[in-house]
Short mmCIF file of C-alpha atoms and ligand atoms in Angstrom, two decimals:
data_model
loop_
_atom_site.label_atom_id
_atom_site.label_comp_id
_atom_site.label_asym_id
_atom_site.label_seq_id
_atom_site.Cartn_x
_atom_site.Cartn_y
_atom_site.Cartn_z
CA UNK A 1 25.46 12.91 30.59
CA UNK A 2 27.53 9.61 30.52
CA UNK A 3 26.30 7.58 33.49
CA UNK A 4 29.10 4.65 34.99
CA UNK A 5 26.86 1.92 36.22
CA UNK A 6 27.09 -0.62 39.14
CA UNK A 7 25.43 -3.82 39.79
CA UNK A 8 26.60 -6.26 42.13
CA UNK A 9 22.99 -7.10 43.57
CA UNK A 10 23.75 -11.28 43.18
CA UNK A 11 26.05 -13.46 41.41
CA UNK A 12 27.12 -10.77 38.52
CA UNK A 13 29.90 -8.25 38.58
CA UNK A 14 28.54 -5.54 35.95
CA UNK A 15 29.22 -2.65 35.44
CA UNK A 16 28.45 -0.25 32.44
CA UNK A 17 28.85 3.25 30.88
CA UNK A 18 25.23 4.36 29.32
CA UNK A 19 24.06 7.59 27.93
CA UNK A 20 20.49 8.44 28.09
CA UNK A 21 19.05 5.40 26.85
CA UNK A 22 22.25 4.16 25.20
CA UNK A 23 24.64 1.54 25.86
CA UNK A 24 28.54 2.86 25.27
CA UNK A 25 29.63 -0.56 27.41
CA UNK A 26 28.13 -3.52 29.21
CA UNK A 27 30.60 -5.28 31.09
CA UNK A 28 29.35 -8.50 33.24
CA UNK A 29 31.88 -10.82 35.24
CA UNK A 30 29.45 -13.76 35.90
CA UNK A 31 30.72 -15.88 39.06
CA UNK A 32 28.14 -19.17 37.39
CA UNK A 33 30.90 -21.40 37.72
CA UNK A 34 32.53 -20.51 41.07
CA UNK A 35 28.78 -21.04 42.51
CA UNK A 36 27.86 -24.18 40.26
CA UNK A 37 29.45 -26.62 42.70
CA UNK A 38 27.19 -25.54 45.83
CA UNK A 39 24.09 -25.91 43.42
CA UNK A 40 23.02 -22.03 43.94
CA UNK A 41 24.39 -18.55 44.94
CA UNK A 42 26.30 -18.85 48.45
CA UNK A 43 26.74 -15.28 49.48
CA UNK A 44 29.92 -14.96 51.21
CA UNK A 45 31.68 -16.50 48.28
CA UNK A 46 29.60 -13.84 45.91
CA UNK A 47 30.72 -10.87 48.02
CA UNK A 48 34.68 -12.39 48.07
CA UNK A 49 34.27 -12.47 44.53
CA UNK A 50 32.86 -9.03 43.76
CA UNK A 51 35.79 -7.60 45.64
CA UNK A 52 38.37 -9.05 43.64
CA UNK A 53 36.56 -8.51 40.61
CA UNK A 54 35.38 -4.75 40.58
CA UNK A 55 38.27 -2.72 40.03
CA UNK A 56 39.37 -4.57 36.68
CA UNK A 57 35.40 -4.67 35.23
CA UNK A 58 35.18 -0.76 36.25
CA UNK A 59 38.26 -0.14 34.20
CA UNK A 60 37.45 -2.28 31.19
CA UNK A 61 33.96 -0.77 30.91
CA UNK A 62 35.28 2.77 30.98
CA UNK A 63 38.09 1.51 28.30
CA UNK A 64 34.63 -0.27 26.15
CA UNK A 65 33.12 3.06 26.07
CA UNK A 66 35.94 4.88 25.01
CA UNK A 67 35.84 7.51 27.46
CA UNK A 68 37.88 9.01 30.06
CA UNK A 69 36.68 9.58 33.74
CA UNK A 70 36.45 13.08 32.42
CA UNK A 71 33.54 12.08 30.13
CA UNK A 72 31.91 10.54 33.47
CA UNK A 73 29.00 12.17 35.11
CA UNK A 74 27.44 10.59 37.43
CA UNK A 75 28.00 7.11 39.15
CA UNK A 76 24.77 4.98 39.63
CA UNK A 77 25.02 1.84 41.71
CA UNK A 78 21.87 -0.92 42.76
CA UNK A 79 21.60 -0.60 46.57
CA UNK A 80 18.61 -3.45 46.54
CA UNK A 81 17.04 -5.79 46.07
CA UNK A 82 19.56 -8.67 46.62
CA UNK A 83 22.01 -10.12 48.40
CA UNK A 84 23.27 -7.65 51.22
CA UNK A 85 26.85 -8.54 51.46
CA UNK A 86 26.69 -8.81 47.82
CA UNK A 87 24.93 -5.12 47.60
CA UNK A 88 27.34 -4.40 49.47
CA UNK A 89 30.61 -4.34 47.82
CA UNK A 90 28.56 -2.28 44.70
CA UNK A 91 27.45 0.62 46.87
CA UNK A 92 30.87 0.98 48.67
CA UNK A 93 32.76 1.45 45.43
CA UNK A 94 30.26 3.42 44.43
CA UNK A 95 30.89 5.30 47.07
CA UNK A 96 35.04 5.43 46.55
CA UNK A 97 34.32 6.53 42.96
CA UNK A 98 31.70 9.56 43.78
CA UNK A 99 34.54 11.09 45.69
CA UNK A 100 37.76 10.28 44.10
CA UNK A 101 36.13 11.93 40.53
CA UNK A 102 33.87 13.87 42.75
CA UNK A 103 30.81 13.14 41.20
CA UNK A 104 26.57 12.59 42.28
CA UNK A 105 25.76 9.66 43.24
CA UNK A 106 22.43 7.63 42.34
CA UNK A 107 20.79 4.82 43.98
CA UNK A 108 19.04 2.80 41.44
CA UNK A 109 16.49 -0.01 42.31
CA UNK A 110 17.63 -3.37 40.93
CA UNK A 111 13.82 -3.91 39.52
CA UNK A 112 13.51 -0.15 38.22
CA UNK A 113 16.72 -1.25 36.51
CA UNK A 114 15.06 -4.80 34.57
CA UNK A 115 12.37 -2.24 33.51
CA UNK A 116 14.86 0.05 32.37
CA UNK A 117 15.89 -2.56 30.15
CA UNK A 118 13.11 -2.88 27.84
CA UNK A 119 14.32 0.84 27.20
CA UNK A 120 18.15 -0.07 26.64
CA UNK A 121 19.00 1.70 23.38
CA UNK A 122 21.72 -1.33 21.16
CA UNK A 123 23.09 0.38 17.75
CA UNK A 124 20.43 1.74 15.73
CA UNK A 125 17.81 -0.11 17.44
CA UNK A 126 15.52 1.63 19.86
CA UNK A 127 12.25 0.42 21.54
CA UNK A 128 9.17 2.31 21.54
CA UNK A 129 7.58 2.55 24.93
CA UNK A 130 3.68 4.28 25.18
CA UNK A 131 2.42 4.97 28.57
CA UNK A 132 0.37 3.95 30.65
CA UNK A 133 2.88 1.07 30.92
CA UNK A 134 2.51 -2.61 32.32
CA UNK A 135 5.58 -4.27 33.24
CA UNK A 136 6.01 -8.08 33.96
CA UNK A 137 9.41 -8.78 35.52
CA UNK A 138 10.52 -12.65 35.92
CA UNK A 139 13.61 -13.20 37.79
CA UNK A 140 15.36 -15.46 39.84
CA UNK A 141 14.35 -13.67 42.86
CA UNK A 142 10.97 -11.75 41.46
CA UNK A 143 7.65 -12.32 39.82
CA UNK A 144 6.15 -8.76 39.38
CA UNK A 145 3.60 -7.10 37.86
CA UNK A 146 4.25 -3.36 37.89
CA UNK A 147 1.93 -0.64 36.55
CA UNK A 148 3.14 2.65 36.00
CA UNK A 149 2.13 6.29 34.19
CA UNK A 150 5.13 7.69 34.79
CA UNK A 151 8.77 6.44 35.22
CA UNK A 152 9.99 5.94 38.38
CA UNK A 153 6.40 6.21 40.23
CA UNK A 154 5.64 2.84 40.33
CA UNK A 155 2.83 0.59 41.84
CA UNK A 156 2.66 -3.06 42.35
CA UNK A 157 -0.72 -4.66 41.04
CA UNK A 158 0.34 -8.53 41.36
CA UNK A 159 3.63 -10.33 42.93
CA UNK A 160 4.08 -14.07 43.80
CA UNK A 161 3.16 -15.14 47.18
CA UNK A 162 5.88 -17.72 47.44
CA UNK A 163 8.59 -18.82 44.89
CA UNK A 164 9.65 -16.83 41.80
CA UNK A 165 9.15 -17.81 38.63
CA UNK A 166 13.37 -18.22 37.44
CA UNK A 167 13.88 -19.62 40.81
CA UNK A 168 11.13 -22.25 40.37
CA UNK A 169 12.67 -23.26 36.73
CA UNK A 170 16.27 -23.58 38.82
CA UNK A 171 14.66 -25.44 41.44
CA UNK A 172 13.43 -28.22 38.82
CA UNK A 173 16.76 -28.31 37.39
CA UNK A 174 18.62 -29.09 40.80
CA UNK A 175 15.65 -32.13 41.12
CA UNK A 176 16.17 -33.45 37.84
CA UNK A 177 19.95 -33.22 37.85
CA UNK A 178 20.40 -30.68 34.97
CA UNK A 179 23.13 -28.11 36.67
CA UNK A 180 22.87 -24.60 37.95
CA UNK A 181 21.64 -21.97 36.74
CA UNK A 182 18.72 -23.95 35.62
CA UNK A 183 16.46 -21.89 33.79
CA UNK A 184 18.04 -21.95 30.41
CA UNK A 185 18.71 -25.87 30.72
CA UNK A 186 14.70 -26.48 31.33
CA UNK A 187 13.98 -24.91 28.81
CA UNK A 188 16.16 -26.08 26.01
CA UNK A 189 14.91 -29.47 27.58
CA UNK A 190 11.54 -28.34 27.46
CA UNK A 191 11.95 -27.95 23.97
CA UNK A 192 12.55 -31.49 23.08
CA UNK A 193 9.64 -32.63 25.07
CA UNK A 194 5.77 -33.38 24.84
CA UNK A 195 4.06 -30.70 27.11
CA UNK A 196 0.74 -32.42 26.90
CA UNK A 197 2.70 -35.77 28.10
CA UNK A 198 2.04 -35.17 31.90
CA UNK A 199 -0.27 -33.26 33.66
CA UNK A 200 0.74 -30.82 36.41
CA UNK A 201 -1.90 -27.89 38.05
CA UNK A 202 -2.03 -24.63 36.69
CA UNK A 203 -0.75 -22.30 39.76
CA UNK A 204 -3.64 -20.11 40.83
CA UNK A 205 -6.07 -20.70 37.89
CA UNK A 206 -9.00 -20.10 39.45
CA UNK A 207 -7.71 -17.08 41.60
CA UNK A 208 -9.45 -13.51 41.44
CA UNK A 209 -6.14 -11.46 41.95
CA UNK A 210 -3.23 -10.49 40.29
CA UNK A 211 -0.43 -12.53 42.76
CA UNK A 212 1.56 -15.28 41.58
CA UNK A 213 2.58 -18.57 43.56
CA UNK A 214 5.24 -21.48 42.09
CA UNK A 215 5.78 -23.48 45.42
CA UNK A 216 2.82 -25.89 45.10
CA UNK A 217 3.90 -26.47 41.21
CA UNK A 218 7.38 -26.94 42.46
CA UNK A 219 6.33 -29.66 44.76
CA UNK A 220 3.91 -31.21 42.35
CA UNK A 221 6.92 -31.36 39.79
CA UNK A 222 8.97 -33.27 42.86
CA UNK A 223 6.10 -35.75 43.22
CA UNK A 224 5.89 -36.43 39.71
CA UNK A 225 9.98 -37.42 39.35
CA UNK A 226 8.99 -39.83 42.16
CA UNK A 227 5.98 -41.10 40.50
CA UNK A 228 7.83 -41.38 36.83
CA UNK A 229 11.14 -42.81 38.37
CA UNK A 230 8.94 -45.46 40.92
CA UNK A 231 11.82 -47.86 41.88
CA UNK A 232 14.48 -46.45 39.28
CA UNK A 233 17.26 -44.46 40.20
CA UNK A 234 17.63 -41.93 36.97
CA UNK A 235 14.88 -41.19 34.42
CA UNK A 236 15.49 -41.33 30.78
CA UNK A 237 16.07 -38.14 28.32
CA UNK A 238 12.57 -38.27 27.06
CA UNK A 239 10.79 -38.52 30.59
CA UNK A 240 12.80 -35.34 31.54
CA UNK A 241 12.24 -33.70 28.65
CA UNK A 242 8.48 -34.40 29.21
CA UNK A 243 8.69 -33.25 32.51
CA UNK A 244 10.22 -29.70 31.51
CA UNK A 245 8.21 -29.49 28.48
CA UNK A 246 5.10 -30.08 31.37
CA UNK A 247 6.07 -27.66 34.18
CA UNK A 248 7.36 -24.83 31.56
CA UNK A 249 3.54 -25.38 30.10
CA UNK A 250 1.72 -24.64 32.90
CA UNK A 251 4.09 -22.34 34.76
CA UNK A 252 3.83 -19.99 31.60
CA UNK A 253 0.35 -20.55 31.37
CA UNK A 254 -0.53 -19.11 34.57
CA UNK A 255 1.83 -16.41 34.00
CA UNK A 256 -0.15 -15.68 30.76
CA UNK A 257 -3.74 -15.86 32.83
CA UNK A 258 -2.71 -13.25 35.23
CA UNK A 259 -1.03 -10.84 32.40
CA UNK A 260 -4.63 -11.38 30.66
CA UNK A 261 -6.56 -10.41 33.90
CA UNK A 262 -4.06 -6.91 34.02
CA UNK A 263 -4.90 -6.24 30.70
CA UNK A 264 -8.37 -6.55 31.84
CA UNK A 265 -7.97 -4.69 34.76
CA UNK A 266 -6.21 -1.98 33.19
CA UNK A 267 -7.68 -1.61 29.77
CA UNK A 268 -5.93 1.67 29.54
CA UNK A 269 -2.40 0.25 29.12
CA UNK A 270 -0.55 0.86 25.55
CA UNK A 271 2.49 -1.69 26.36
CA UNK A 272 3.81 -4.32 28.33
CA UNK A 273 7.21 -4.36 29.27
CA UNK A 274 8.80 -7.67 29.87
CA UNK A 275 12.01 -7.52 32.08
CA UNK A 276 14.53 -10.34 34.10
CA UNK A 277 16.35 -13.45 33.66
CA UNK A 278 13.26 -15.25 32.29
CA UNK A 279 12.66 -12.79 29.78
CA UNK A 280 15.34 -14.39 27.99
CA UNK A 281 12.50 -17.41 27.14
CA UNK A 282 11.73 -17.93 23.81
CA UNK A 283 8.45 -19.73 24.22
CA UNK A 284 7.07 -16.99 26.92
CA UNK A 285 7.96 -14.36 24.93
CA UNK A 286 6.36 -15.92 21.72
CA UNK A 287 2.88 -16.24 23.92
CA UNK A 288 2.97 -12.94 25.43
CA UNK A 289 3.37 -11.32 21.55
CA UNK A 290 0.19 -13.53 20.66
CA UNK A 291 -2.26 -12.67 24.08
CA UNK A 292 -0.72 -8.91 23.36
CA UNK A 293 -1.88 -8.87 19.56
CA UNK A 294 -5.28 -9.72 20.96
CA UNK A 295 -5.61 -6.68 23.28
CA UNK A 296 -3.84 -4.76 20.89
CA UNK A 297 -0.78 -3.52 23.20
CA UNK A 298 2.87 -3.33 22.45
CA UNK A 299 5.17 -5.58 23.28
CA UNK A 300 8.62 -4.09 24.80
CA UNK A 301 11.49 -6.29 25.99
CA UNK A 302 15.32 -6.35 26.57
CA UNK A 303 16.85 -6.04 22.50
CA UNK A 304 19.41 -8.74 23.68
CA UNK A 305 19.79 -11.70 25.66
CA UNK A 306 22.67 -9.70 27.85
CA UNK A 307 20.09 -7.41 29.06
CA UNK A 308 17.58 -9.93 30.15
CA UNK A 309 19.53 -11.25 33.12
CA UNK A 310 21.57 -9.33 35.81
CA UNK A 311 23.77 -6.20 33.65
CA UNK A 312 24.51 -2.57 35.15
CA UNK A 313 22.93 -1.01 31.65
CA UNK A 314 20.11 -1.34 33.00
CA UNK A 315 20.97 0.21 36.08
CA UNK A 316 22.39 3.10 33.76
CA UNK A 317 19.50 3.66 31.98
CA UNK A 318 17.29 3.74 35.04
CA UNK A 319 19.08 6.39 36.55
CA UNK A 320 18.96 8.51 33.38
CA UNK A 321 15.15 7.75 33.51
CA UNK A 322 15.21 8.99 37.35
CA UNK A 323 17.03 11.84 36.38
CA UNK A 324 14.70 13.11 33.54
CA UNK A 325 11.63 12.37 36.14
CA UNK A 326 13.74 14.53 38.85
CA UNK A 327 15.38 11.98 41.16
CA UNK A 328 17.94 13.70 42.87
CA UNK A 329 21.43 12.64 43.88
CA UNK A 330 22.40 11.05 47.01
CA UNK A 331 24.97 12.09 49.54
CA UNK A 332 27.41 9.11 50.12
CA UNK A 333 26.74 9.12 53.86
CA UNK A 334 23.19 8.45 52.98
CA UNK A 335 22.93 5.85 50.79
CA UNK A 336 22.74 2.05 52.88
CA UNK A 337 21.96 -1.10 50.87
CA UNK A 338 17.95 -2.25 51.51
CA UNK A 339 17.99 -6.13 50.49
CA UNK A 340 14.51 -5.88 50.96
CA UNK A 341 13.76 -3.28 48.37
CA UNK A 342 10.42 -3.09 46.90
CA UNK A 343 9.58 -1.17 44.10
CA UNK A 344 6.82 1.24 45.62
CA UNK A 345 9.02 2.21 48.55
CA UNK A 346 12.05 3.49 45.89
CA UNK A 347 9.48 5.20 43.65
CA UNK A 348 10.12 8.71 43.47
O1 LIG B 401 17.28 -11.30 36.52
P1 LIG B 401 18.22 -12.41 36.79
O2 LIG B 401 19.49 -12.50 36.01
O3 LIG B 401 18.65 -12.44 38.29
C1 LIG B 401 17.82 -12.03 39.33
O4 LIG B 401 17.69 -10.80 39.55
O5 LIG B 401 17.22 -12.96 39.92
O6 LIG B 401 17.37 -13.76 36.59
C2 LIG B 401 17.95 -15.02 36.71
C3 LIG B 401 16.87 -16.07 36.53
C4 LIG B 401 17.34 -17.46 36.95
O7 LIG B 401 16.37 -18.04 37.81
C5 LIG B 401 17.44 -18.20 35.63
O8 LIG B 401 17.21 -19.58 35.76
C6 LIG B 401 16.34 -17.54 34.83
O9 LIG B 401 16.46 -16.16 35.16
N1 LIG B 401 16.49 -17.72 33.36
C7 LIG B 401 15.58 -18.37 32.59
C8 LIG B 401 16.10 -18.36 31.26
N2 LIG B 401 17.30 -17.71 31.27
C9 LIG B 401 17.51 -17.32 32.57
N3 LIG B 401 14.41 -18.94 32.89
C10 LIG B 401 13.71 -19.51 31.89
N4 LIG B 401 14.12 -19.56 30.61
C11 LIG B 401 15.31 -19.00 30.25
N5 LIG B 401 15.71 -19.04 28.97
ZN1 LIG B 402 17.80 -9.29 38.36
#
């Protein structure tokens, strides 16, 4: 069944047509620059945006797949986590769409959706996932660790107790002056710096659970611009190259710890799935395939960059998941947005 797929959970306008596990279209409006000059995601301005933007991205992802509504389904659409009035504008087209073609509606979780990812079939190319399953999803709003048996039944072992991990990398950015969204730019900084050149604390090294935290490192990272700068008003390339190089070492690293502890913890897991905007780093994914050799688990991730960060495929392919594990539609009536979403409480 061809699945038309909504996300509008942040700053993204996607929507795509998938098919089982394959991707017929994957169309994302980003709204980046509309939301650069306020330095993050102001979400009034997403939710205008969305509004104007919908109709045309519906239409040009149906034309990408080279279908006709009658080749359509079932319409999935995110209905949280995110922004509500952003949610919002998804689930009420949704909505239109389920009874102008009169088709079921899904509600997908945005999460279930970056784990879906890592099962996004691109051409040829299609990932092998064994259960039991570890996933570690990285976003701008999350820092997960998920353990599941079964798609769609979900349970989460580890989470962060403050800051995500993508929002901590855009929250460096905005201190050091590099532009919005920030991840991306730290990194290719990172890459042209010393790590070893300052020293900043490993978040939670000596912890016992699973959770995550990025606030103190954030603030440690804010102290150290002051210390490097001292009476100077800008640093130089190479200090805040350092300084990326520095925080991206030891925010990974403690990423990598509590990944090691899961495997630990869970010695019956066959692969790790790694899902959301920070998937897209080079460098952590390079680590994770090196500490995942050791324990000798596969290694499952997003075949393209586009999948990484915020795309309805994903969303697609989640609900095809659901509907293979039995998730049943939705009436419209029923279906309210939950910014608050957390993966246990949408598990089927
Ligand atoms: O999943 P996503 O698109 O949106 C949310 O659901 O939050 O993730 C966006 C996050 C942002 O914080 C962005 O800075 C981060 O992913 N990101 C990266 C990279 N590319 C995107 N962080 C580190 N390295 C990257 N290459
Ligand atoms: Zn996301």
């Amino acid at each position: 069944m061809n699945i038309l797929a909504i996300d509008t959970s942040c700053d993204e306008t996607s929507i795509a047509v998938t098919y089982g596990y394959r991707v017929l279209s994957n169309v994302v409006s980003s709204q980046v620059r509309q939301h650069r000059q306020y330095g993050g995601i102001v979400p009034f301005l997403a939710q205008r945006l969305h509004k104007e933007r919908i109709e045309a991205v519906v239409t040009i992802a149906v034309e990408r797949a080279k279908l006709t509504w009658q080749d359509i389904g079932a319409i999935a659409v995110t209905y949280g986590p995110g922004l509500a009035p952003a949610l919002e504008v998804g689930l009420e087209y949704a909505k239109k769409l389920s009874k102008e073609h009169n088709l079921p509606l899904y509600g997908v979780d945005h999460m279930a959706g970056h784990i879906a990812s890592c099962y996004a079939q691109v051409g040829s190319k299609q990932p092998k996932i064994e259960m039991p399953c570890l996933a570690l999803l990285v976003s701008g709003g999350h820092t997960e660790l998920v353990y599941f048996e079964k798609f769609g039944i979900f349970q989460i072992i580890g989470q962060t107790l403050d800051d995500a991990l993508g929002e901590a990398y855009d929250k460096l950015a905005k201190m050091l002056g590099l532009g919005y969204p920030g991840g991306r730019l730290v990194s290719q900084r990172a890459f042209l710096g010393d790590s070893g050149h300052y020293s900043l604390p490993i978040p939670l090294q000596y912890s016992k659970d699973l959770n995550f935290s990025f606030s103190g490192l954030k603030n440690a990272a804010r102290l150290l611009i002051l210390a490097v700068k001292q009476d100077r008003s800008e640093l130089t390339e190479q200090e805040i190259n350092d300084i990326c190089a520095s925080f991206e070492r030891v925010a990974q690293e403690s990423v990598l710890l509590k990944v090691e502890k899961a495997l630990k913890a869970y010695p019956e897991v066959k692969t790790l799935l790694l899902g959301g905007g920070v998937a897209a780093n080079k460098v952590l994914r390079r680590k994770l395939r090196i500490l995942l050799k050791k324990y000798r688990v596969k290694f499952a991730m997003p075949l393209n960059m586009k999948l990484c960060t915020d795309n309805a495929a994903m969303i697609g392919v989640a609900a095809g998941l659901g509907i293979k594990a039995g998730q049943k539609p939705v009436l419209p009536g029923n279906l309210d947005r939950k910014p608050g979403l957390s993966l246990e409480e949408s598990s089927l």
